[in-house]
Tab-separated table of C-alpha atoms in Angstrom:
chain	number	residue	atom	x	y	z
A	194	MET	CA	163.620	26.593	73.036
A	195	SER	CA	165.920	28.885	71.089
A	196	ASP	CA	166.181	32.581	71.730
A	197	THR	CA	164.818	33.250	68.214
A	198	ALA	CA	161.760	31.098	68.892
A	199	ASP	CA	161.027	32.940	72.142
A	200	ARG	CA	161.232	36.331	70.512
A	201	VAL	CA	159.161	35.269	67.469
A	202	LYS	CA	156.430	33.880	69.705
A	203	LYS	CA	156.349	37.024	71.790
A	204	ILE	CA	155.819	39.136	68.659
A	205	VAL	CA	153.073	36.801	67.413
A	206	VAL	CA	151.227	36.919	70.767
A	207	GLU	CA	151.461	40.680	70.863
A	208	HIS	CA	150.406	41.291	67.262
A	209	LEU	CA	147.652	38.721	66.899
A	210	GLY	CA	146.308	38.907	70.450
A	211	VAL	CA	146.357	35.105	70.847
A	212	GLU	CA	147.107	33.001	73.927
A	213	ALA	CA	150.806	32.171	74.212
A	214	ASP	CA	150.165	28.402	74.433
A	215	LYS	CA	148.458	28.450	71.016
A	216	VAL	CA	151.654	29.712	69.396
A	217	THR	CA	153.291	26.325	68.849
A	218	GLU	CA	156.043	25.897	66.284
A	219	ASP	CA	153.775	24.147	63.783
A	220	ALA	CA	150.907	26.630	64.209
A	221	SER	CA	149.810	28.213	60.927
A	222	PHE	CA	149.382	31.966	61.127
A	223	ILE	CA	146.231	31.926	59.009
A	224	ASP	CA	144.625	28.561	59.862
A	225	ASP	CA	145.455	28.330	63.577
A	226	LEU	CA	146.132	31.873	64.777
A	227	GLY	CA	143.428	33.861	62.963
A	228	ALA	CA	145.760	36.063	60.939
A	229	ASP	CA	144.871	37.507	57.548
A	230	SER	CA	147.301	38.392	54.760
A	231	LEU	CA	147.817	41.926	56.101
A	232	ASP	CA	148.574	40.610	59.570
A	233	ILE	CA	151.346	38.537	58.016
A	234	VAL	CA	152.774	41.628	56.304
A	235	GLU	CA	152.790	43.306	59.710
A	236	LEU	CA	154.370	40.299	61.426
A	237	VAL	CA	157.110	40.135	58.815
A	238	MET	CA	157.843	43.836	59.380
A	239	ALA	CA	158.051	43.207	63.116
A	240	PHE	CA	160.453	40.275	62.581
A	241	GLU	CA	162.619	42.442	60.346
A	242	GLU	CA	162.779	45.146	63.020
A	243	GLU	CA	163.395	42.731	65.884
A	244	PHE	CA	166.113	40.667	64.225
A	245	GLY	CA	167.648	43.159	61.797
A	246	VAL	CA	166.989	40.839	58.859
A	247	GLU	CA	165.509	41.676	55.493
A	248	ILE	CA	162.673	39.385	54.451
A	249	PRO	CA	161.896	39.990	50.769
A	250	ASP	CA	158.317	39.574	49.535
A	251	ASP	CA	158.963	36.221	47.815
A	252	ALA	CA	160.452	34.806	51.035
A	253	ALA	CA	157.666	36.336	53.135
A	254	GLU	CA	155.067	34.572	51.016
A	255	LYS	CA	156.554	31.211	52.027
A	256	ILE	CA	156.306	31.931	55.749
A	257	ALA	CA	153.110	30.145	56.744
A	258	THR	CA	153.891	28.742	60.182
A	259	VAL	CA	155.734	29.870	63.290
A	260	SER	CA	158.568	27.450	62.547
A	261	ASP	CA	158.883	28.812	58.974
A	262	ALA	CA	159.542	32.217	60.487
A	263	ILE	CA	162.025	30.937	63.081
A	264	LYS	CA	163.878	28.942	60.437
A	265	TYR	CA	164.124	31.828	57.993
A	266	ILE	CA	165.357	34.215	60.677
A	267	ASP	CA	167.963	31.775	62.041
A	268	GLU	CA	169.299	31.150	58.536
A	269	ASN	CA	169.439	34.808	57.503
A	270	LYS	CA	170.175	36.934	60.524
A	271	GLY	CA	173.542	38.618	60.575
B	74	MET	CA	104.984	58.255	56.872
B	75	ARG	CA	107.483	55.975	58.619
B	76	ARG	CA	108.386	57.388	62.034
B	77	VAL	CA	111.875	57.085	63.531
B	78	VAL	CA	112.513	56.504	67.227
B	79	VAL	CA	115.588	56.044	69.405
B	80	THR	CA	115.799	52.648	71.122
B	81	GLY	CA	119.429	52.413	72.238
B	82	LEU	CA	122.214	54.705	73.474
B	83	GLY	CA	125.994	54.403	73.763
B	84	LEU	CA	128.559	56.877	75.063
B	85	VAL	CA	132.313	57.089	75.528
B	86	THR	CA	133.224	60.534	76.851
B	87	PRO	CA	135.655	62.330	79.171
B	88	LEU	CA	133.015	61.952	81.924
B	89	GLY	CA	132.606	58.201	81.614
B	90	ALA	CA	132.372	55.211	79.325
B	91	ASP	CA	128.727	54.280	79.763
B	92	VAL	CA	125.544	56.304	79.429
B	93	GLU	CA	124.449	56.372	83.076
B	94	THR	CA	127.879	57.313	84.447
B	95	VAL	CA	128.336	60.114	81.919
B	96	TRP	CA	124.861	61.481	82.598
B	97	LYS	CA	125.255	61.304	86.374
B	98	ASN	CA	128.571	63.179	86.190
B	99	LEU	CA	127.191	65.734	83.739
B	100	ILE	CA	124.142	66.475	85.888
B	101	ALA	CA	126.408	66.719	88.950
B	102	GLY	CA	128.319	69.514	87.203
B	103	LYS	CA	131.625	67.652	86.886
B	104	SER	CA	134.248	68.678	84.336
B	105	GLY	CA	136.178	66.203	82.188
B	106	ALA	CA	139.029	68.637	81.549
B	107	GLY	CA	142.597	68.236	82.732
B	108	PRO	CA	146.216	68.487	81.647
B	109	ILE	CA	147.005	66.478	78.497
B	110	THR	CA	148.353	63.050	79.483
B	111	LYS	CA	148.407	61.278	76.103
B	112	PHE	CA	151.665	62.878	75.030
B	113	ASP	CA	154.199	65.391	76.311
B	114	ALA	CA	152.454	68.690	75.600
B	115	SER	CA	155.010	70.902	77.332
B	116	ASP	CA	155.965	72.667	74.093
B	117	GLN	CA	152.331	73.284	73.025
B	118	LYS	CA	150.452	76.551	73.444
B	119	CYS	CA	147.487	74.500	74.617
B	120	ARG	CA	148.314	71.880	77.248
B	121	ILE	CA	144.816	70.851	78.339
B	122	ALA	CA	142.053	68.669	76.941
B	123	CYS	CA	139.003	66.665	77.917
B	124	GLU	CA	140.516	63.202	77.493
B	125	VAL	CA	138.718	59.894	77.742
B	126	LYS	CA	140.080	58.518	81.002
B	127	PRO	CA	142.166	55.319	81.223
B	128	ALA	CA	140.595	52.048	82.402
B	129	ASP	CA	141.903	52.359	85.974
B	130	HIS	CA	140.211	55.753	86.466
B	131	GLU	CA	136.986	56.024	88.482
B	132	TYR	CA	135.045	56.558	85.252
B	133	GLY	CA	137.618	55.376	82.734
B	134	PHE	CA	137.214	53.519	79.448
B	135	ASP	CA	138.273	49.890	79.054
B	136	PRO	CA	138.673	49.162	75.320
B	137	ASN	CA	138.926	45.425	76.035
B	138	LYS	CA	135.215	45.233	76.827
B	139	ARG	CA	133.978	45.417	73.252
B	140	VAL	CA	136.947	45.774	70.899
B	141	ASP	CA	139.177	42.842	69.881
B	142	HIS	CA	142.816	43.154	70.873
B	143	LYS	CA	143.931	42.856	67.254
B	144	VAL	CA	141.578	45.619	66.101
B	145	GLN	CA	142.799	47.862	68.921
B	146	ARG	CA	146.369	47.535	67.626
B	147	GLN	CA	145.409	48.344	64.054
B	148	VAL	CA	143.087	51.335	64.350
B	149	ASP	CA	143.035	54.863	65.694
B	150	PRO	CA	141.280	55.796	68.954
B	151	PHE	CA	138.199	57.265	67.244
B	152	ILE	CA	137.381	53.836	65.774
B	153	ILE	CA	137.838	52.119	69.153
B	154	TYR	CA	135.523	54.643	70.838
B	155	GLY	CA	132.999	54.271	68.013
B	156	ILE	CA	132.927	50.459	68.093
B	157	ASP	CA	132.415	50.497	71.860
B	158	ALA	CA	129.643	53.121	71.781
B	159	ALA	CA	127.887	51.227	68.982
B	160	GLY	CA	128.115	48.009	71.002
B	161	GLN	CA	126.641	49.757	74.050
B	162	ALA	CA	123.755	51.091	71.948
B	163	LEU	CA	122.969	47.667	70.491
B	164	GLU	CA	123.093	46.072	73.949
B	165	ASP	CA	120.823	48.795	75.320
B	166	ALA	CA	118.356	48.192	72.478
B	167	GLY	CA	118.483	44.419	72.962
B	168	LEU	CA	119.712	43.967	69.393
B	169	THR	CA	123.058	42.206	69.730
B	170	GLU	CA	121.578	38.966	68.383
B	171	MET	CA	119.543	39.682	65.246
B	172	ASP	CA	118.390	37.126	62.680
B	173	GLU	CA	119.526	37.507	59.092
B	174	PRO	CA	116.379	39.197	57.700
B	175	THR	CA	116.674	41.813	60.479
B	176	ARG	CA	120.395	42.307	59.847
B	177	LEU	CA	119.734	42.794	56.120
B	178	ARG	CA	117.615	45.806	57.118
B	179	ALA	CA	120.044	47.162	59.741
B	180	GLY	CA	122.804	49.609	58.850
B	181	CYS	CA	125.406	52.049	60.164
B	182	SER	CA	125.906	55.772	59.819
B	183	ILE	CA	128.760	56.560	62.180
B	184	GLY	CA	131.116	59.324	61.074
B	185	SER	CA	133.972	61.443	62.314
B	186	GLY	CA	135.159	64.976	61.714
B	187	ILE	CA	138.823	64.267	61.148
B	188	GLY	CA	139.331	60.538	61.641
B	189	GLY	CA	142.684	58.916	62.307
B	190	LEU	CA	144.898	61.913	62.880
B	191	PRO	CA	147.140	60.334	65.570
B	192	GLY	CA	147.927	57.413	63.250
B	193	ILE	CA	148.513	59.658	60.241
B	194	GLU	CA	150.935	61.640	62.391
B	195	SER	CA	152.836	58.654	63.780
B	196	GLU	CA	153.017	56.693	60.510
B	197	SER	CA	154.228	59.813	58.677
B	198	LEU	CA	157.103	59.992	61.152
B	199	ILE	CA	157.871	56.303	60.527
B	200	LEU	CA	157.812	56.955	56.772
B	201	ALA	CA	160.271	59.828	57.188
B	202	GLU	CA	162.567	57.996	59.598
B	203	LYS	CA	162.484	54.404	58.361
B	204	GLY	CA	161.098	54.534	54.832
B	205	PRO	CA	157.992	53.223	53.074
B	206	GLY	CA	158.759	49.595	53.916
B	207	ARG	CA	157.967	50.223	57.571
B	208	VAL	CA	154.531	51.806	57.075
B	209	SER	CA	151.870	49.593	58.626
B	210	PRO	CA	149.780	47.497	56.228
B	211	HIS	CA	146.835	48.568	58.408
B	212	PHE	CA	147.648	52.255	57.954
B	213	VAL	CA	144.829	53.129	55.554
B	214	HIS	CA	141.901	51.158	56.950
B	215	GLY	CA	142.964	51.953	60.505
B	216	ARG	CA	142.509	55.682	59.871
B	217	LEU	CA	139.595	55.964	57.395
B	218	ILE	CA	136.519	57.720	58.736
B	219	ASN	CA	134.022	55.150	57.435
B	220	LEU	CA	135.820	52.370	59.281
B	221	ILE	CA	133.701	52.676	62.416
B	222	SER	CA	130.689	51.826	60.276
B	223	GLY	CA	132.816	49.187	58.539
B	224	GLN	CA	134.112	47.540	61.720
B	225	VAL	CA	130.717	47.646	63.442
B	226	SER	CA	128.935	46.136	60.435
B	227	ILE	CA	131.455	43.279	60.335
B	228	LYS	CA	131.292	42.646	64.090
B	229	TYR	CA	127.488	42.540	64.252
B	230	GLY	CA	126.674	41.399	60.687
B	231	LEU	CA	124.761	44.542	59.721
B	232	MET	CA	124.110	44.396	55.976
B	233	GLY	CA	121.942	47.491	55.475
B	234	PRO	CA	123.193	50.941	54.413
B	235	ASN	CA	126.811	51.565	55.392
B	236	HIS	CA	127.429	55.282	55.548
B	237	ALA	CA	129.790	57.753	57.206
B	238	VAL	CA	129.330	61.492	57.371
B	239	VAL	CA	132.306	63.886	57.357
B	240	THR	CA	131.097	67.388	58.122
B	241	ALA	CA	133.554	68.551	60.787
B	242	CYS	CA	131.755	69.426	64.015
B	243	SER	CA	128.312	68.823	62.497
B	244	THR	CA	129.135	65.165	61.746
B	245	GLY	CA	127.270	63.610	64.687
B	246	ALA	CA	124.066	65.532	64.006
B	247	HIS	CA	124.180	64.933	60.244
B	248	SER	CA	124.837	61.220	60.886
B	249	ILE	CA	121.678	60.905	62.952
B	250	GLY	CA	119.640	63.053	60.587
B	251	ASP	CA	120.772	61.180	57.474
B	252	ALA	CA	120.216	57.792	59.109
B	253	ALA	CA	116.723	58.829	60.208
B	254	ARG	CA	115.964	59.710	56.595
B	255	MET	CA	117.218	56.287	55.457
B	256	ILE	CA	114.720	54.657	57.794
B	257	ARG	CA	111.964	57.059	56.711
B	258	ASP	CA	112.758	56.289	53.050
B	259	ASP	CA	112.499	52.550	53.778
B	260	ASP	CA	116.182	51.802	53.095
B	261	ALA	CA	116.461	50.232	56.543
B	262	ASP	CA	114.458	49.490	59.717
B	263	ILE	CA	117.368	49.901	62.129
B	264	MET	CA	120.351	52.261	61.910
B	265	LEU	CA	123.281	52.721	64.262
B	266	ALA	CA	123.985	56.433	63.985
B	267	GLY	CA	126.487	58.772	65.564
B	268	GLY	CA	129.981	60.126	65.516
B	269	ALA	CA	133.378	59.777	67.139
B	270	GLU	CA	136.619	61.687	67.436
B	271	GLY	CA	140.058	61.099	68.906
B	272	THR	CA	142.497	63.811	67.929
B	273	VAL	CA	144.281	64.533	71.195
B	274	CYS	CA	147.706	64.201	69.581
B	275	PRO	CA	150.523	66.723	68.958
B	276	ILE	CA	149.467	67.753	65.457
B	277	GLY	CA	145.782	67.873	66.407
B	278	ILE	CA	146.345	70.203	69.334
B	279	ALA	CA	148.906	72.296	67.444
B	280	GLY	CA	146.678	72.571	64.384
B	281	PHE	CA	143.619	73.811	66.253
B	282	ALA	CA	145.761	76.095	68.423
B	283	GLN	CA	147.347	77.641	65.323
B	284	ALA	CA	143.853	78.160	63.889
B	285	ARG	CA	143.177	80.222	67.036
B	286	ALA	CA	140.306	77.922	67.911
B	287	LEU	CA	141.604	76.352	71.152
B	288	ASN	CA	141.730	77.881	74.594
B	289	CYS	CA	145.400	78.524	75.354
B	290	THR	CA	145.064	80.835	78.370
B	291	PHE	CA	143.684	78.493	81.045
B	292	ASN	CA	146.457	75.873	81.052
B	293	ASP	CA	146.743	76.227	84.825
B	294	ARG	CA	142.958	75.965	85.352
B	295	PRO	CA	141.752	73.301	82.894
B	296	GLU	CA	138.346	72.781	84.520
B	297	GLN	CA	137.508	76.456	84.011
B	298	ALA	CA	138.751	76.692	80.422
B	299	SER	CA	135.523	75.754	78.638
B	300	ARG	CA	133.169	78.613	79.550
B	301	PRO	CA	130.523	79.172	76.873
B	302	TYR	CA	128.761	82.588	76.930
B	303	ASP	CA	131.133	83.845	79.624
B	304	LYS	CA	132.970	87.110	78.971
B	305	GLY	CA	136.280	85.368	79.716
B	306	ARG	CA	135.846	82.613	77.111
B	307	ASP	CA	138.809	82.198	74.821
B	308	GLY	CA	138.447	79.141	72.597
B	309	PHE	CA	137.268	75.569	72.929
B	310	VAL	CA	138.782	72.696	74.878
B	311	MET	CA	139.356	69.609	72.768
B	312	GLY	CA	137.343	66.590	73.812
B	313	GLU	CA	137.296	63.018	72.531
B	314	GLY	CA	135.000	60.026	72.544
B	315	ALA	CA	131.902	58.814	70.745
B	316	GLY	CA	128.137	58.834	70.834
B	317	VAL	CA	126.019	56.283	68.979
B	318	VAL	CA	122.252	55.745	69.012
B	319	VAL	CA	120.070	52.961	67.678
B	320	LEU	CA	117.429	54.490	65.425
B	321	GLU	CA	114.495	52.270	64.624
B	322	GLU	CA	111.295	52.497	62.643
B	323	TYR	CA	108.505	53.104	65.170
B	324	GLU	CA	106.267	50.118	64.307
B	325	HIS	CA	109.325	47.842	64.225
B	326	ALA	CA	110.316	49.004	67.705
B	327	LYS	CA	106.773	48.708	69.034
B	328	ALA	CA	106.300	45.222	67.602
B	329	ARG	CA	109.303	43.852	69.475
B	330	GLY	CA	108.405	45.696	72.668
B	331	ALA	CA	111.526	47.859	72.603
B	332	LYS	CA	112.155	50.628	75.110
B	333	ILE	CA	111.574	53.886	73.207
B	334	TYR	CA	113.516	56.918	74.416
B	335	ALA	CA	112.389	59.602	71.971
B	336	GLU	CA	111.371	60.309	68.400
B	337	VAL	CA	113.533	62.068	65.800
B	338	VAL	CA	110.962	64.501	64.437
B	339	GLY	CA	113.010	67.262	62.816
B	340	TYR	CA	116.236	67.636	60.882
B	341	GLY	CA	117.506	70.861	59.361
B	342	LEU	CA	120.627	71.511	57.283
B	343	SER	CA	122.195	74.606	55.801
B	344	GLY	CA	125.439	76.111	54.552
B	345	ASP	CA	126.839	79.476	55.599
B	346	ALA	CA	128.599	80.139	52.266
B	347	TYR	CA	130.724	82.613	54.181
B	348	HIS	CA	134.104	81.597	55.702
B	349	VAL	CA	136.129	78.413	56.320
B	350	THR	CA	136.278	78.716	60.108
B	351	ALA	CA	134.158	81.700	61.196
B	352	PRO	CA	130.364	81.498	61.259
B	353	HIS	CA	128.295	84.050	59.401
B	354	PRO	CA	128.261	87.076	61.754
B	355	ASP	CA	124.470	87.303	61.568
B	356	GLY	CA	124.017	83.612	62.353
B	357	PHE	CA	122.016	83.307	59.133
B	358	GLY	CA	123.040	79.677	58.506
B	359	ALA	CA	122.337	78.660	62.083
B	360	TYR	CA	118.935	80.344	61.922
B	361	ARG	CA	117.929	78.558	58.728
B	362	SER	CA	119.116	75.183	60.035
B	363	MET	CA	117.008	75.510	63.202
B	364	GLU	CA	114.058	76.910	61.272
B	365	MET	CA	114.083	73.957	58.875
B	366	ALA	CA	114.315	71.417	61.717
B	367	LEU	CA	111.296	72.963	63.464
B	368	LYS	CA	109.336	73.136	60.221
B	369	LYS	CA	110.016	69.465	59.451
B	370	ALA	CA	108.895	68.637	62.985
B	371	GLY	CA	105.715	70.651	62.477
B	372	MET	CA	106.530	72.449	65.713
B	373	GLN	CA	106.639	76.004	66.995
B	374	PRO	CA	109.556	77.400	69.042
B	375	SER	CA	107.235	77.358	72.071
B	376	ASP	CA	107.091	73.528	71.776
B	377	ILE	CA	110.843	73.313	72.523
B	378	ASP	CA	111.818	73.178	76.205
B	379	TYR	CA	115.558	72.611	75.916
B	380	ILE	CA	118.244	73.585	73.408
B	381	ASN	CA	121.595	71.837	73.551
B	382	ALA	CA	123.651	74.592	71.954
B	383	HIS	CA	126.668	74.226	69.744
B	384	GLY	CA	128.257	76.756	72.168
B	385	THR	CA	131.947	75.894	71.892
B	386	SER	CA	133.256	78.615	74.239
B	387	THR	CA	134.402	80.822	71.368
B	388	MET	CA	133.282	84.216	70.099
B	389	ALA	CA	130.706	82.362	67.957
B	390	ASP	CA	128.593	81.484	71.040
B	391	THR	CA	126.742	84.781	70.976
B	392	ILE	CA	126.173	84.540	67.207
B	393	GLU	CA	124.294	81.260	67.746
B	394	LEU	CA	122.465	82.773	70.695
B	395	GLY	CA	121.422	85.762	68.590
B	396	ALA	CA	119.992	83.436	65.941
B	397	VAL	CA	118.100	81.460	68.612
B	398	LYS	CA	116.660	84.690	70.045
B	399	ARG	CA	115.448	85.840	66.631
B	400	LEU	CA	113.885	82.486	65.801
B	401	PHE	CA	112.258	81.977	69.194
B	402	GLY	CA	110.908	85.487	69.669
B	403	ASP	CA	108.751	85.581	72.795
B	404	ALA	CA	109.232	81.832	73.312
B	405	ILE	CA	112.831	82.505	74.384
B	406	GLY	CA	111.500	83.225	77.872
B	407	SER	CA	110.324	79.651	78.418
B	408	VAL	CA	113.193	77.627	76.905
B	409	SER	CA	116.379	76.486	78.672
B	410	MET	CA	119.586	76.410	76.635
B	411	SER	CA	122.941	75.069	77.769
B	412	SER	CA	126.283	74.061	76.348
B	413	THR	CA	127.498	70.713	77.660
B	414	LYS	CA	130.826	71.421	75.973
B	415	SER	CA	131.523	73.320	79.198
B	416	ALA	CA	131.849	69.882	80.857
B	417	ILE	CA	133.073	67.431	78.227
B	418	GLY	CA	134.847	69.792	75.827
B	419	HIS	CA	134.299	69.769	72.095
B	420	LEU	CA	134.098	66.248	70.682
B	421	LEU	CA	134.212	67.640	67.127
B	422	GLY	CA	132.708	64.915	64.917
B	423	GLY	CA	131.333	63.164	67.978
B	424	ALA	CA	129.756	66.263	69.503
B	425	GLY	CA	126.396	66.273	67.711
B	426	ALA	CA	125.681	62.643	68.557
B	427	VAL	CA	126.804	62.853	72.179
B	428	GLU	CA	124.749	66.000	72.644
B	429	ALA	CA	121.690	64.424	70.974
B	430	ILE	CA	121.965	61.691	73.605
B	431	PHE	CA	122.031	64.365	76.323
B	432	CYS	CA	118.811	65.776	74.838
B	433	ILE	CA	117.245	62.319	74.902
B	434	LEU	CA	118.240	61.840	78.544
B	435	ALA	CA	116.887	65.308	79.390
B	436	ILE	CA	113.546	64.139	77.966
B	437	ARG	CA	113.758	60.852	79.879
B	438	ASP	CA	114.643	62.374	83.247
B	439	GLN	CA	112.984	65.808	82.898
B	440	ILE	CA	116.168	67.621	83.848
B	441	VAL	CA	118.522	69.795	81.778
B	442	PRO	CA	122.321	69.770	82.161
B	443	PRO	CA	124.168	72.956	83.138
B	444	THR	CA	126.562	75.348	81.416
B	445	LEU	CA	129.620	75.256	83.668
B	446	ASN	CA	131.850	78.270	84.365
B	447	LEU	CA	129.249	80.823	83.310
B	448	ASP	CA	130.372	83.327	85.942
B	449	ASP	CA	130.101	86.549	83.973
B	450	PRO	CA	127.573	86.256	81.116
B	451	ASP	CA	128.494	88.156	77.974
B	452	GLU	CA	126.383	90.899	76.480
B	453	GLY	CA	123.446	89.515	74.532
B	454	THR	CA	122.735	86.716	76.985
B	455	GLU	CA	120.062	88.662	78.896
B	456	GLY	CA	116.652	87.071	79.035
B	457	VAL	CA	117.882	83.560	78.178
B	458	ASP	CA	118.059	80.722	80.711
B	459	LEU	CA	121.549	79.362	80.005
B	460	VAL	CA	121.354	77.000	83.019
B	461	PRO	CA	124.498	78.353	84.701
B	462	HIS	CA	126.526	76.047	86.987
B	463	VAL	CA	123.794	73.632	88.119
B	464	ALA	CA	121.396	71.271	86.355
B	465	LYS	CA	117.751	72.252	86.420
B	466	LYS	CA	114.660	70.103	86.942
B	467	ARG	CA	111.973	71.184	84.509
B	468	GLU	CA	109.431	69.933	82.005
B	469	VAL	CA	111.183	68.711	78.821
B	470	ARG	CA	108.763	67.761	76.038
B	471	ALA	CA	111.100	68.340	73.105
B	472	CYS	CA	114.697	69.410	72.470
B	473	LEU	CA	116.593	71.175	69.724
B	474	ASN	CA	120.214	70.171	69.192
B	475	ASN	CA	122.554	72.429	67.192
B	476	SER	CA	125.865	71.577	65.526
B	477	PHE	CA	127.915	73.858	63.310
B	478	GLY	CA	131.173	72.957	61.578
B	479	PHE	CA	134.199	74.384	59.794
B	480	GLY	CA	133.342	75.033	56.187
B	481	GLY	CA	130.078	76.629	57.276
B	482	THR	CA	128.075	73.412	57.640
B	483	ASN	CA	125.074	73.507	59.979
B	484	ALA	CA	122.769	70.791	61.291
B	485	SER	CA	119.896	70.871	63.780
B	486	LEU	CA	117.862	68.004	65.186
B	487	VAL	CA	114.532	68.051	66.978
B	488	LEU	CA	113.914	65.189	69.400
B	489	LYS	CA	110.577	64.655	71.092
B	490	LYS	CA	109.038	62.554	73.802
B	491	VAL	CA	106.914	59.753	72.289
């Protein structure tokens, strides 16, 4: 597992209060992990802080699963 | 007329996180005061508070019992305390599983004096340091005062009236009084009612200290700092926590065989129309609030055995006492009056509800809690049993509970044995 994936999963566990083994790469934040739209805003902010990336609103809207987040961060981090 | 009774109790206070522990510690004369641990208070004039203790403490509070992890991250402490106290009250009343028709007639009236001050403080710093894009999306609804009622209604599916009082230190008493009226007026059969506060944070302590309301001279002796009616009193000690009761229409409670603690028989309200922080020097507002509560109850002062005073350990203590003396006349000789703020500090918006619960427990156990630290009673206290230092076994048929808030807002409740 990549370093990005580890750090993303840690943030998701912490913010959503879910068991770590539920945070698989294809898990959907809303359908599988119980997040609502505001939780996703908060997660995106946490990813931005953790990785020093900027995730604009239109990109954030496309982040639906854990792997979407990992992929976006890996492609855009400095 | 529809009668309103109390069928469930919930407490989170500096002396414990469940009703029996708090009551046991209060009756034993323990103090919940200590040095502030929630933040570095070394640069504050006031460095003490009555904090809710952490989970690993002998009588600490474990938020994980009744509040989801995610909610805990999003909201301020007052909401966490309020959700837990409401859950305790529902469990105590045997009402955690209600059918839909019952839930349609069950509501919430849980308020706060100030609400999410710690979160307003910390998010303001984030705004200043990192900009608007780093402000939490949960900022607003994690701080709003009506969000205890909101969160509790969502958690337990309560679809009746959803209300939240904001009347500073009278909040808890107004919450119970207003909710009792909603039941009396047939808006609901069951109401969760109470108040919560959690403002032990740098700006909360600094703000009250600057208003000259907090005790700043007993930093080295925190347990002695809250000393209502004592000549050496010098301001209140900030407390935190929540008190929530289940109010229920009497026939509804009887029909399901509920345990009935007491009846809410009187509710009085008044405004001082005088000053933003100081009470009217003649205690006129306090007098009228108590007078109205007794009148609504159809009771005489001689019917009251215990008064849980507002008594914050400020100069205002003797103003309240003067008003009580005038209202009670000769009956002052047979009543006991104490300030439990001497033990748990001032819970601000939570105070009236927590103290109403103490009145209810005094009725249940026929014992009244003490006023701690009353070593040298001030002038004007003669002839009044202020229950100094130790709890007192005595007959308790009915209690009067006073709460007075900034802005000159007064509320009194009369609670009676059923």
